[in-house]
PDB file of C-alpha atoms in Angstrom:
ATOM      1  CA  UNK A   1     -19.353 -13.903 -31.349  1.00  0.00           C
ATOM      2  CA  UNK A   2     -19.001 -10.395 -29.929  1.00  0.00           C
ATOM      3  CA  UNK A   3     -21.872 -10.775 -27.832  1.00  0.00           C
ATOM      4  CA  UNK A   4     -20.766 -14.308 -26.319  1.00  0.00           C
ATOM      5  CA  UNK A   5     -17.368 -11.987 -25.369  1.00  0.00           C
ATOM      6  CA  UNK A   6     -19.664  -8.967 -23.651  1.00  0.00           C
ATOM      7  CA  UNK A   7     -19.512 -10.642 -20.042  1.00  0.00           C
ATOM      8  CA  UNK A   8     -22.127  -8.134 -18.816  1.00  0.00           C
ATOM      9  CA  UNK A   9     -25.183  -9.252 -21.419  1.00  0.00           C
ATOM     10  CA  UNK A  10     -28.161 -11.447 -19.920  1.00  0.00           C
ATOM     11  CA  UNK A  11     -28.092 -15.269 -19.952  1.00  0.00           C
ATOM     12  CA  UNK A  12     -30.948 -14.516 -22.644  1.00  0.00           C
ATOM     13  CA  UNK A  13     -28.777 -12.417 -24.855  1.00  0.00           C
ATOM     14  CA  UNK A  14     -26.088 -15.271 -24.758  1.00  0.00           C
ATOM     15  CA  UNK A  15     -28.127 -17.875 -25.615  1.00  0.00           C
ATOM     16  CA  UNK A  16     -29.589 -16.326 -28.264  1.00  0.00           C
ATOM     17  CA  UNK A  17     -25.939 -15.471 -29.675  1.00  0.00           C
ATOM     18  CA  UNK A  18     -25.042 -19.406 -28.770  1.00  0.00           C
ATOM     19  CA  UNK A  19     -27.440 -20.609 -30.769  1.00  0.00           C
ATOM     20  CA  UNK A  20     -26.653 -18.414 -34.039  1.00  0.00           C
ATOM     21  CA  UNK A  21     -22.531 -19.508 -33.234  1.00  0.00           C
ATOM     22  CA  UNK A  22     -23.724 -23.048 -32.973  1.00  0.00           C
ATOM     23  CA  UNK A  23     -26.097 -23.310 -35.755  1.00  0.00           C
ATOM     24  CA  UNK A  24     -23.098 -21.939 -38.220  1.00  0.00           C
ATOM     25  CA  UNK A  25     -20.861 -24.370 -36.517  1.00  0.00           C
ATOM     26  CA  UNK A  26     -23.300 -27.290 -37.210  1.00  0.00           C
ATOM     27  CA  UNK A  27     -23.451 -26.032 -40.854  1.00  0.00           C
ATOM     28  CA  UNK A  28     -20.055 -25.787 -41.444  1.00  0.00           C
ATOM     29  CA  UNK A  29     -19.421 -29.448 -40.224  1.00  0.00           C
ATOM     30  CA  UNK A  30     -22.294 -30.594 -42.481  1.00  0.00           C
ATOM     31  CA  UNK A  31     -20.619 -28.777 -45.738  1.00  0.00           C
ATOM     32  CA  UNK A  32     -17.374 -30.767 -44.608  1.00  0.00           C
ATOM     33  CA  UNK A  33     -18.681 -34.247 -43.936  1.00  0.00           C
ATOM     34  CA  UNK A  34     -20.168 -33.612 -47.243  1.00  0.00           C
ATOM     35  CA  UNK A  35     -17.262 -33.310 -48.604  1.00  0.00           C
ATOM     36  CA  UNK A  36     -15.562 -36.438 -47.120  1.00  0.00           C
ATOM     37  CA  UNK A  37     -18.627 -38.194 -48.170  1.00  0.00           C
ATOM     38  CA  UNK A  38     -19.926 -39.273 -44.732  1.00  0.00           C
ATOM     39  CA  UNK A  39     -23.134 -40.614 -44.701  1.00  0.00           C
ATOM     40  CA  UNK A  40     -25.430 -39.582 -41.892  1.00  0.00           C
ATOM     41  CA  UNK A  41     -26.196 -43.299 -40.735  1.00  0.00           C
ATOM     42  CA  UNK A  42     -22.099 -43.473 -39.876  1.00  0.00           C
ATOM     43  CA  UNK A  43     -22.497 -40.714 -37.613  1.00  0.00           C
ATOM     44  CA  UNK A  44     -22.249 -40.568 -33.780  1.00  0.00           C
ATOM     45  CA  UNK A  45     -22.504 -37.197 -31.915  1.00  0.00           C
ATOM     46  CA  UNK A  46     -21.035 -36.701 -28.893  1.00  0.00           C
ATOM     47  CA  UNK A  47     -21.977 -34.046 -26.490  1.00  0.00           C
ATOM     48  CA  UNK A  48     -19.574 -33.314 -23.602  1.00  0.00           C
ATOM     49  CA  UNK A  49     -22.006 -32.118 -20.641  1.00  0.00           C
ATOM     50  CA  UNK A  50     -23.144 -29.594 -19.829  1.00  0.00           C
ATOM     51  CA  UNK A  51     -22.217 -26.606 -21.995  1.00  0.00           C
ATOM     52  CA  UNK A  52     -22.415 -28.920 -25.525  1.00  0.00           C
ATOM     53  CA  UNK A  53     -26.393 -29.258 -24.840  1.00  0.00           C
ATOM     54  CA  UNK A  54     -25.774 -25.647 -26.626  1.00  0.00           C
ATOM     55  CA  UNK A  55     -25.073 -27.632 -30.013  1.00  0.00           C
ATOM     56  CA  UNK A  56     -27.966 -30.244 -29.426  1.00  0.00           C
ATOM     57  CA  UNK A  57     -30.715 -28.619 -31.060  1.00  0.00           C
ATOM     58  CA  UNK A  58     -28.968 -27.655 -34.341  1.00  0.00           C
ATOM     59  CA  UNK A  59     -26.832 -30.639 -34.607  1.00  0.00           C
ATOM     60  CA  UNK A  60     -29.895 -33.346 -33.874  1.00  0.00           C
ATOM     61  CA  UNK A  61     -32.230 -30.789 -36.355  1.00  0.00           C
ATOM     62  CA  UNK A  62     -28.932 -30.850 -38.786  1.00  0.00           C
ATOM     63  CA  UNK A  63     -28.482 -34.833 -38.717  1.00  0.00           C
ATOM     64  CA  UNK A  64     -32.061 -36.298 -37.522  1.00  0.00           C
ATOM     65  CA  UNK A  65     -30.472 -39.930 -38.632  1.00  0.00           C
ATOM     66  CA  UNK A  66     -27.360 -39.853 -36.088  1.00  0.00           C
ATOM     67  CA  UNK A  67     -27.195 -41.231 -32.816  1.00  0.00           C
ATOM     68  CA  UNK A  68     -26.375 -39.431 -29.914  1.00  0.00           C
ATOM     69  CA  UNK A  69     -24.444 -39.885 -26.758  1.00  0.00           C
ATOM     70  CA  UNK A  70     -23.534 -38.158 -23.585  1.00  0.00           C
ATOM     71  CA  UNK A  71     -19.760 -37.451 -21.724  1.00  0.00           C
ATOM     72  CA  UNK A  72     -19.847 -36.099 -18.584  1.00  0.00           C
ATOM     73  CA  UNK A  73     -16.633 -34.358 -17.577  1.00  0.00           C
ATOM     74  CA  UNK A  74     -16.248 -31.224 -15.243  1.00  0.00           C
ATOM     75  CA  UNK A  75     -12.832 -29.157 -14.903  1.00  0.00           C
ATOM     76  CA  UNK A  76     -11.033 -29.610 -11.459  1.00  0.00           C
ATOM     77  CA  UNK A  77     -10.548 -25.819 -10.998  1.00  0.00           C
ATOM     78  CA  UNK A  78      -7.557 -26.718  -8.514  1.00  0.00           C
ATOM     79  CA  UNK A  79      -5.785 -28.886 -11.247  1.00  0.00           C
ATOM     80  CA  UNK A  80      -7.799 -27.946 -14.791  1.00  0.00           C
ATOM     81  CA  UNK A  81      -7.755 -31.674 -15.014  1.00  0.00           C
ATOM     82  CA  UNK A  82     -10.999 -32.909 -16.061  1.00  0.00           C
ATOM     83  CA  UNK A  83     -13.159 -35.368 -13.963  1.00  0.00           C
ATOM     84  CA  UNK A  84     -15.552 -37.917 -15.483  1.00  0.00           C
ATOM     85  CA  UNK A  85     -18.793 -38.062 -13.878  1.00  0.00           C
ATOM     86  CA  UNK A  86     -21.283 -39.363 -16.605  1.00  0.00           C
ATOM     87  CA  UNK A  87     -21.197 -41.410 -19.630  1.00  0.00           C
ATOM     88  CA  UNK A  88     -23.818 -42.598 -22.135  1.00  0.00           C
ATOM     89  CA  UNK A  89     -22.884 -43.352 -25.756  1.00  0.00           C
ATOM     90  CA  UNK A  90     -24.041 -45.593 -28.151  1.00  0.00           C
ATOM     91  CA  UNK A  91     -21.764 -48.507 -29.665  1.00  0.00           C
ATOM     92  CA  UNK A  92     -18.597 -47.157 -31.808  1.00  0.00           C
ATOM     93  CA  UNK A  93     -16.763 -48.907 -34.285  1.00  0.00           C
ATOM     94  CA  UNK A  94     -14.047 -48.313 -37.178  1.00  0.00           C
ATOM     95  CA  UNK A  95     -16.937 -47.511 -39.517  1.00  0.00           C
ATOM     96  CA  UNK A  96     -18.113 -44.845 -37.336  1.00  0.00           C
ATOM     97  CA  UNK A  97     -17.373 -41.240 -38.013  1.00  0.00           C
ATOM     98  CA  UNK A  98     -17.516 -39.121 -34.427  1.00  0.00           C
ATOM     99  CA  UNK A  99     -18.737 -35.655 -34.029  1.00  0.00           C
ATOM    100  CA  UNK A 100     -17.577 -34.214 -30.338  1.00  0.00           C
ATOM    101  CA  UNK A 101     -19.159 -30.925 -29.421  1.00  0.00           C
ATOM    102  CA  UNK A 102     -17.548 -28.800 -26.598  1.00  0.00           C
ATOM    103  CA  UNK A 103     -17.902 -25.354 -27.174  1.00  0.00           C
ATOM    104  CA  UNK A 104     -14.583 -24.874 -25.257  1.00  0.00           C
ATOM    105  CA  UNK A 105     -11.111 -26.143 -26.358  1.00  0.00           C
ATOM    106  CA  UNK A 106      -8.705 -24.604 -23.708  1.00  0.00           C
ATOM    107  CA  UNK A 107      -6.162 -26.956 -22.351  1.00  0.00           C
ATOM    108  CA  UNK A 108      -7.329 -29.978 -24.209  1.00  0.00           C
ATOM    109  CA  UNK A 109      -7.767 -31.980 -21.206  1.00  0.00           C
ATOM    110  CA  UNK A 110     -11.573 -32.721 -21.846  1.00  0.00           C
ATOM    111  CA  UNK A 111     -10.974 -33.422 -25.417  1.00  0.00           C
ATOM    112  CA  UNK A 112      -7.982 -35.935 -24.503  1.00  0.00           C
ATOM    113  CA  UNK A 113     -10.167 -37.719 -22.316  1.00  0.00           C
ATOM    114  CA  UNK A 114     -13.043 -38.185 -24.600  1.00  0.00           C
ATOM    115  CA  UNK A 115     -10.934 -39.152 -27.538  1.00  0.00           C
ATOM    116  CA  UNK A 116      -8.931 -41.942 -25.502  1.00  0.00           C
ATOM    117  CA  UNK A 117     -12.057 -43.367 -24.369  1.00  0.00           C
ATOM    118  CA  UNK A 118     -13.486 -43.653 -28.052  1.00  0.00           C
ATOM    119  CA  UNK A 119      -9.897 -44.858 -28.933  1.00  0.00           C
ATOM    120  CA  UNK A 120     -10.961 -47.848 -26.149  1.00  0.00           C
ATOM    121  CA  UNK A 121     -14.020 -48.483 -27.893  1.00  0.00           C
ATOM    122  CA  UNK A 122     -12.795 -49.220 -31.037  1.00  0.00           C
ATOM    123  CA  UNK A 123     -13.151 -45.903 -32.696  1.00  0.00           C
ATOM    124  CA  UNK A 124     -10.956 -44.729 -36.011  1.00  0.00           C
ATOM    125  CA  UNK A 125      -9.546 -41.847 -34.883  1.00  0.00           C
ATOM    126  CA  UNK A 126      -8.957 -40.529 -38.528  1.00  0.00           C
ATOM    127  CA  UNK A 127     -12.884 -40.557 -38.275  1.00  0.00           C
ATOM    128  CA  UNK A 128     -13.814 -37.899 -35.561  1.00  0.00           C
ATOM    129  CA  UNK A 129     -14.191 -34.471 -35.514  1.00  0.00           C
ATOM    130  CA  UNK A 130     -14.444 -31.649 -33.049  1.00  0.00           C
ATOM    131  CA  UNK A 131     -16.705 -29.045 -33.080  1.00  0.00           C
ATOM    132  CA  UNK A 132     -16.138 -26.151 -30.478  1.00  0.00           C
ATOM    133  CA  UNK A 133     -17.253 -22.179 -30.229  1.00  0.00           C
ATOM    134  CA  UNK A 134     -13.491 -21.027 -28.933  1.00  0.00           C
ATOM    135  CA  UNK A 135     -10.309 -22.577 -28.912  1.00  0.00           C
ATOM    136  CA  UNK A 136      -6.840 -22.103 -27.213  1.00  0.00           C
ATOM    137  CA  UNK A 137      -3.314 -23.254 -29.433  1.00  0.00           C
ATOM    138  CA  UNK A 138      -2.871 -25.608 -26.370  1.00  0.00           C
ATOM    139  CA  UNK A 139      -6.030 -27.787 -26.666  1.00  0.00           C
ATOM    140  CA  UNK A 140      -5.821 -27.840 -30.299  1.00  0.00           C
ATOM    141  CA  UNK A 141      -2.463 -29.134 -30.383  1.00  0.00           C
ATOM    142  CA  UNK A 142      -3.004 -31.529 -27.588  1.00  0.00           C
ATOM    143  CA  UNK A 143      -6.112 -33.250 -29.481  1.00  0.00           C
ATOM    144  CA  UNK A 144      -4.322 -32.837 -32.711  1.00  0.00           C
ATOM    145  CA  UNK A 145      -2.156 -35.909 -30.782  1.00  0.00           C
ATOM    146  CA  UNK A 146      -5.311 -37.968 -31.713  1.00  0.00           C
ATOM    147  CA  UNK A 147      -7.101 -37.071 -34.719  1.00  0.00           C
ATOM    148  CA  UNK A 148      -6.369 -35.060 -37.658  1.00  0.00           C
ATOM    149  CA  UNK A 149      -6.027 -31.264 -37.088  1.00  0.00           C
ATOM    150  CA  UNK A 150      -7.968 -30.232 -40.153  1.00  0.00           C
ATOM    151  CA  UNK A 151     -11.379 -32.086 -38.357  1.00  0.00           C
ATOM    152  CA  UNK A 152     -11.098 -29.540 -35.730  1.00  0.00           C
ATOM    153  CA  UNK A 153     -14.007 -26.817 -36.376  1.00  0.00           C
ATOM    154  CA  UNK A 154     -13.660 -23.964 -34.376  1.00  0.00           C
ATOM    155  CA  UNK A 155     -15.962 -20.634 -34.378  1.00  0.00           C
ATOM    156  CA  UNK A 156     -12.200 -18.768 -32.781  1.00  0.00           C
ATOM    157  CA  UNK A 157      -9.033 -19.434 -31.921  1.00  0.00           C
ATOM    158  CA  UNK A 158      -7.865 -17.496 -29.310  1.00  0.00           C
ATOM    159  CA  UNK A 159      -4.700 -16.249 -27.637  1.00  0.00           C
ATOM    160  CA  UNK A 160      -3.816 -18.959 -25.385  1.00  0.00           C
ATOM    161  CA  UNK A 161      -4.481 -19.351 -21.859  1.00  0.00           C
ATOM    162  CA  UNK A 162      -3.886 -17.639 -18.777  1.00  0.00           C
ATOM    163  CA  UNK A 163      -2.099 -18.760 -15.472  1.00  0.00           C
ATOM    164  CA  UNK A 164      -5.454 -20.471 -14.254  1.00  0.00           C
ATOM    165  CA  UNK A 165      -5.771 -21.950 -17.862  1.00  0.00           C
ATOM    166  CA  UNK A 166      -8.551 -20.193 -18.940  1.00  0.00           C
ATOM    167  CA  UNK A 167      -8.807 -19.028 -22.723  1.00  0.00           C
ATOM    168  CA  UNK A 168      -7.598 -15.495 -23.300  1.00  0.00           C
ATOM    169  CA  UNK A 169      -9.385 -13.132 -24.192  1.00  0.00           C
ATOM    170  CA  UNK A 170     -12.539 -16.023 -24.104  1.00  0.00           C
ATOM    171  CA  UNK A 171     -15.808 -15.537 -22.710  1.00  0.00           C
ATOM    172  CA  UNK A 172     -15.970 -16.932 -19.560  1.00  0.00           C
ATOM    173  CA  UNK A 173     -17.420 -20.317 -18.093  1.00  0.00           C
ATOM    174  CA  UNK A 174     -19.577 -21.040 -21.496  1.00  0.00           C
ATOM    175  CA  UNK A 175     -21.661 -23.758 -19.244  1.00  0.00           C
ATOM    176  CA  UNK A 176     -22.602 -20.881 -16.283  1.00  0.00           C
ATOM    177  CA  UNK A 177     -23.322 -18.658 -18.833  1.00  0.00           C
ATOM    178  CA  UNK A 178     -25.539 -20.239 -20.964  1.00  0.00           C
ATOM    179  CA  UNK A 179     -27.677 -21.922 -17.830  1.00  0.00           C
ATOM    180  CA  UNK A 180     -27.435 -18.699 -15.941  1.00  0.00           C
ATOM    181  CA  UNK A 181     -25.648 -20.389 -13.233  1.00  0.00           C
ATOM    182  CA  UNK A 182     -23.064 -17.530 -12.935  1.00  0.00           C
ATOM    183  CA  UNK A 183     -22.732 -15.982  -9.337  1.00  0.00           C
TER     184      UNK A 183
END
């Protein structure tokens, strides 16, 4: 986590540290799902583009029989509200166990939109898990209105949000740092 927070680290270092953290969080998820007696055949993994692609390798290696979906949301920098730009997910039902991967849970806006979308499709909100690298208490509170708080798996819970709705202390824009598009 120290490497992820160090904003002077190069993209390769950030990716390597991301892989370590994503692997650990995926193992924690696997243990939790086993404890909850969830069959891999029931699992649908949803990756919130583009930053959640950091989880893709470890998640599909850990759950090779799970179905995979993608939801593209980006943050409007003026309003901090999510904007949909892509969606391709398998059919879900009340019997599905859904795991949402999104490295940053700040305001909870993207998580909330993803959860609302899944609820409209018939998902059982009690069978949803959310995996993130860093969360702010505000984001946790928001998505816990839709799903069980205990199903949120976070690598770290930071102090909160700043005036621009960024996680403090945070680590910067995860996607930009992971993909090397930071200016």
